Short mmCIF file of C-alpha atoms in Angstrom, two decimals:
data_model
loop_
_atom_site.label_atom_id
_atom_site.label_comp_id
_atom_site.label_asym_id
_atom_site.label_seq_id
_atom_site.Cartn_x
_atom_site.Cartn_y
_atom_site.Cartn_z
CA MET C 25 4.40 4.42 -18.78
CA PRO C 26 7.44 2.53 -20.17
CA THR C 27 6.57 -0.58 -22.15
CA PRO C 28 8.65 -3.56 -20.91
CA LEU C 29 11.44 -4.39 -23.33
CA PRO C 30 12.90 -7.74 -24.12
CA VAL C 31 16.45 -7.99 -22.86
CA PRO C 32 18.61 -8.02 -26.01
CA GLU C 33 21.52 -10.32 -26.34
CA GLY C 34 24.87 -8.71 -25.66
CA ALA C 35 23.30 -5.53 -24.30
CA SER C 36 23.72 -3.66 -20.91
CA TRP C 37 20.47 -2.43 -19.26
CA ILE C 38 19.07 -1.15 -16.14
CA LEU C 39 15.60 -1.45 -14.46
CA GLN C 40 13.50 1.60 -14.61
CA ILE C 41 10.99 1.76 -11.79
CA THR C 42 7.83 3.73 -12.11
CA ILE C 43 5.77 4.54 -9.09
CA THR C 44 2.24 5.86 -8.92
CA SER C 45 1.31 7.34 -5.52
CA ALA C 46 -1.87 6.15 -3.93
CA GLN C 47 -4.51 8.57 -2.79
CA ALA C 48 -4.52 8.96 0.96
CA ALA C 49 -5.43 11.23 3.85
CA LYS C 50 -2.95 14.01 4.52
CA ALA C 51 -0.89 12.21 7.31
CA GLN C 52 -0.62 8.99 5.12
CA TRP C 53 -0.04 10.99 2.08
CA ASN C 54 2.98 12.80 3.77
CA ALA C 55 4.33 9.48 5.07
CA GLN C 56 4.12 8.00 1.59
CA LEU C 57 5.98 10.86 0.06
CA ASP C 58 8.63 10.85 2.83
CA ALA C 59 9.27 7.03 2.02
CA LEU C 60 9.58 7.79 -1.78
CA ARG C 61 11.60 11.01 -1.75
CA PRO C 62 15.05 9.29 -0.62
CA ILE C 63 14.87 6.73 -3.44
CA ALA C 64 13.01 8.32 -6.30
CA GLY C 65 12.52 11.41 -8.34
CA TYR C 66 9.19 12.94 -9.04
CA ASP C 67 8.00 14.06 -12.58
CA GLU C 68 5.32 16.66 -12.36
CA ALA C 69 4.22 16.19 -15.93
CA THR C 70 3.46 12.50 -15.49
CA GLN C 71 2.66 12.74 -11.81
CA THR C 72 4.77 9.70 -11.13
CA TRP C 73 7.95 8.89 -9.38
CA SER C 74 10.83 7.00 -10.95
CA ALA C 75 14.01 5.20 -9.82
CA HIS C 76 16.63 3.14 -11.55
CA ILE C 77 18.71 0.32 -10.57
CA GLY C 78 21.60 -1.56 -12.30
CA ALA C 79 22.43 -4.25 -9.87
CA LEU C 80 20.78 -6.34 -7.20
CA ASN C 81 23.36 -5.25 -4.53
CA LEU C 82 22.58 -3.84 -1.16
CA ALA C 83 21.55 -0.50 -2.50
CA GLY C 84 19.39 -1.93 -5.34
CA LEU C 85 17.64 -4.38 -2.94
CA GLY C 86 17.16 -1.48 -0.50
CA VAL C 87 15.29 0.56 -3.18
CA LEU C 88 13.20 -2.53 -4.04
CA GLN C 89 12.36 -3.29 -0.40
CA THR C 90 11.35 0.36 0.24
CA LEU C 91 9.07 0.28 -2.78
CA PHE C 92 7.44 -2.92 -1.94
CA ASP C 93 6.88 -1.69 1.75
CA THR C 94 5.43 1.39 0.48
CA ALA C 95 3.12 -0.37 -2.00
CA ARG C 96 1.98 -2.72 0.77
CA THR C 97 1.43 0.05 3.29
CA TYR C 98 -0.06 2.76 1.16
CA GLY C 99 -1.13 1.07 -2.07
CA THR C 100 1.32 2.70 -4.42
CA GLU C 101 1.58 1.05 -7.81
CA VAL C 102 5.12 -0.13 -8.68
CA ARG C 103 6.12 -1.17 -12.28
CA LEU C 104 9.55 -2.45 -13.38
CA ALA C 105 10.85 -2.39 -16.90
CA PRO C 106 14.32 -3.34 -18.27
CA VAL C 107 15.52 -0.33 -20.37
CA PRO C 108 18.69 0.38 -22.32
CA VAL C 109 21.28 2.22 -20.32
CA PRO C 110 20.66 5.97 -20.60
CA GLU C 111 23.79 8.19 -21.51
CA TRP C 112 23.56 9.95 -18.07
CA TRP C 113 23.58 6.70 -16.08
CA ARG C 114 26.89 6.35 -14.08
CA GLY C 115 25.94 3.37 -11.92
CA PRO C 116 26.30 -0.42 -12.34
CA VAL C 117 24.37 -2.15 -15.13
CA PHE C 118 22.80 -5.53 -15.82
CA THR C 119 24.10 -7.59 -18.73
CA SER C 120 22.25 -9.84 -21.03
CA ASP C 121 24.24 -12.86 -19.69
CA SER C 122 23.12 -12.35 -16.02
CA GLU C 123 20.86 -14.53 -14.10
CA ILE C 124 18.24 -11.76 -13.79
CA ALA C 125 18.26 -11.40 -17.66
CA ALA C 126 17.40 -15.01 -17.88
CA LEU C 127 14.60 -14.54 -15.47
CA LEU C 128 13.22 -11.63 -17.52
CA ARG C 129 13.33 -13.58 -20.65
CA ALA C 130 11.44 -16.40 -19.21
CA GLU C 131 7.99 -14.95 -19.74
CA ALA C 132 5.58 -16.74 -17.40
CA ASP C 133 2.56 -14.78 -18.66
CA GLU C 134 3.13 -13.27 -22.15
CA GLY C 135 1.85 -9.65 -21.99
CA ARG C 136 2.09 -9.25 -18.28
CA PRO C 137 4.26 -6.24 -17.40
CA LEU C 138 7.34 -7.13 -15.30
CA GLY C 139 6.52 -6.63 -11.66
CA HIS C 140 2.90 -7.46 -12.05
CA LEU C 141 1.57 -10.53 -10.41
CA PRO C 142 -0.77 -12.82 -12.40
CA LEU C 143 -4.41 -12.32 -11.64
CA ALA C 144 -5.19 -16.07 -11.15
#
């Protein structure tokens, strides 16, 4: 599981999204996988799904909406972490001077992974 990284000044980065499927009856399991397949890749070694976004444009928001809908419907776990741009990435990137970078740097609950709501 990736550890959330601080967004470094002057750097480009993307959001790495890690998804853990929820156990479910066969019909619900298949529906869950059908929702994840178009937006995420599966890693058999870690038994997790992953996706990446580099912009909060229509495509990026669509990925997030699908993930949040899947989490709400099936109980999948979704984690977000800002990561340095991988060499293979050819899409848009966030920059340290963007509004979302400022949001990530404003740690509401130190130690709480990005994407996790506080318990209280």
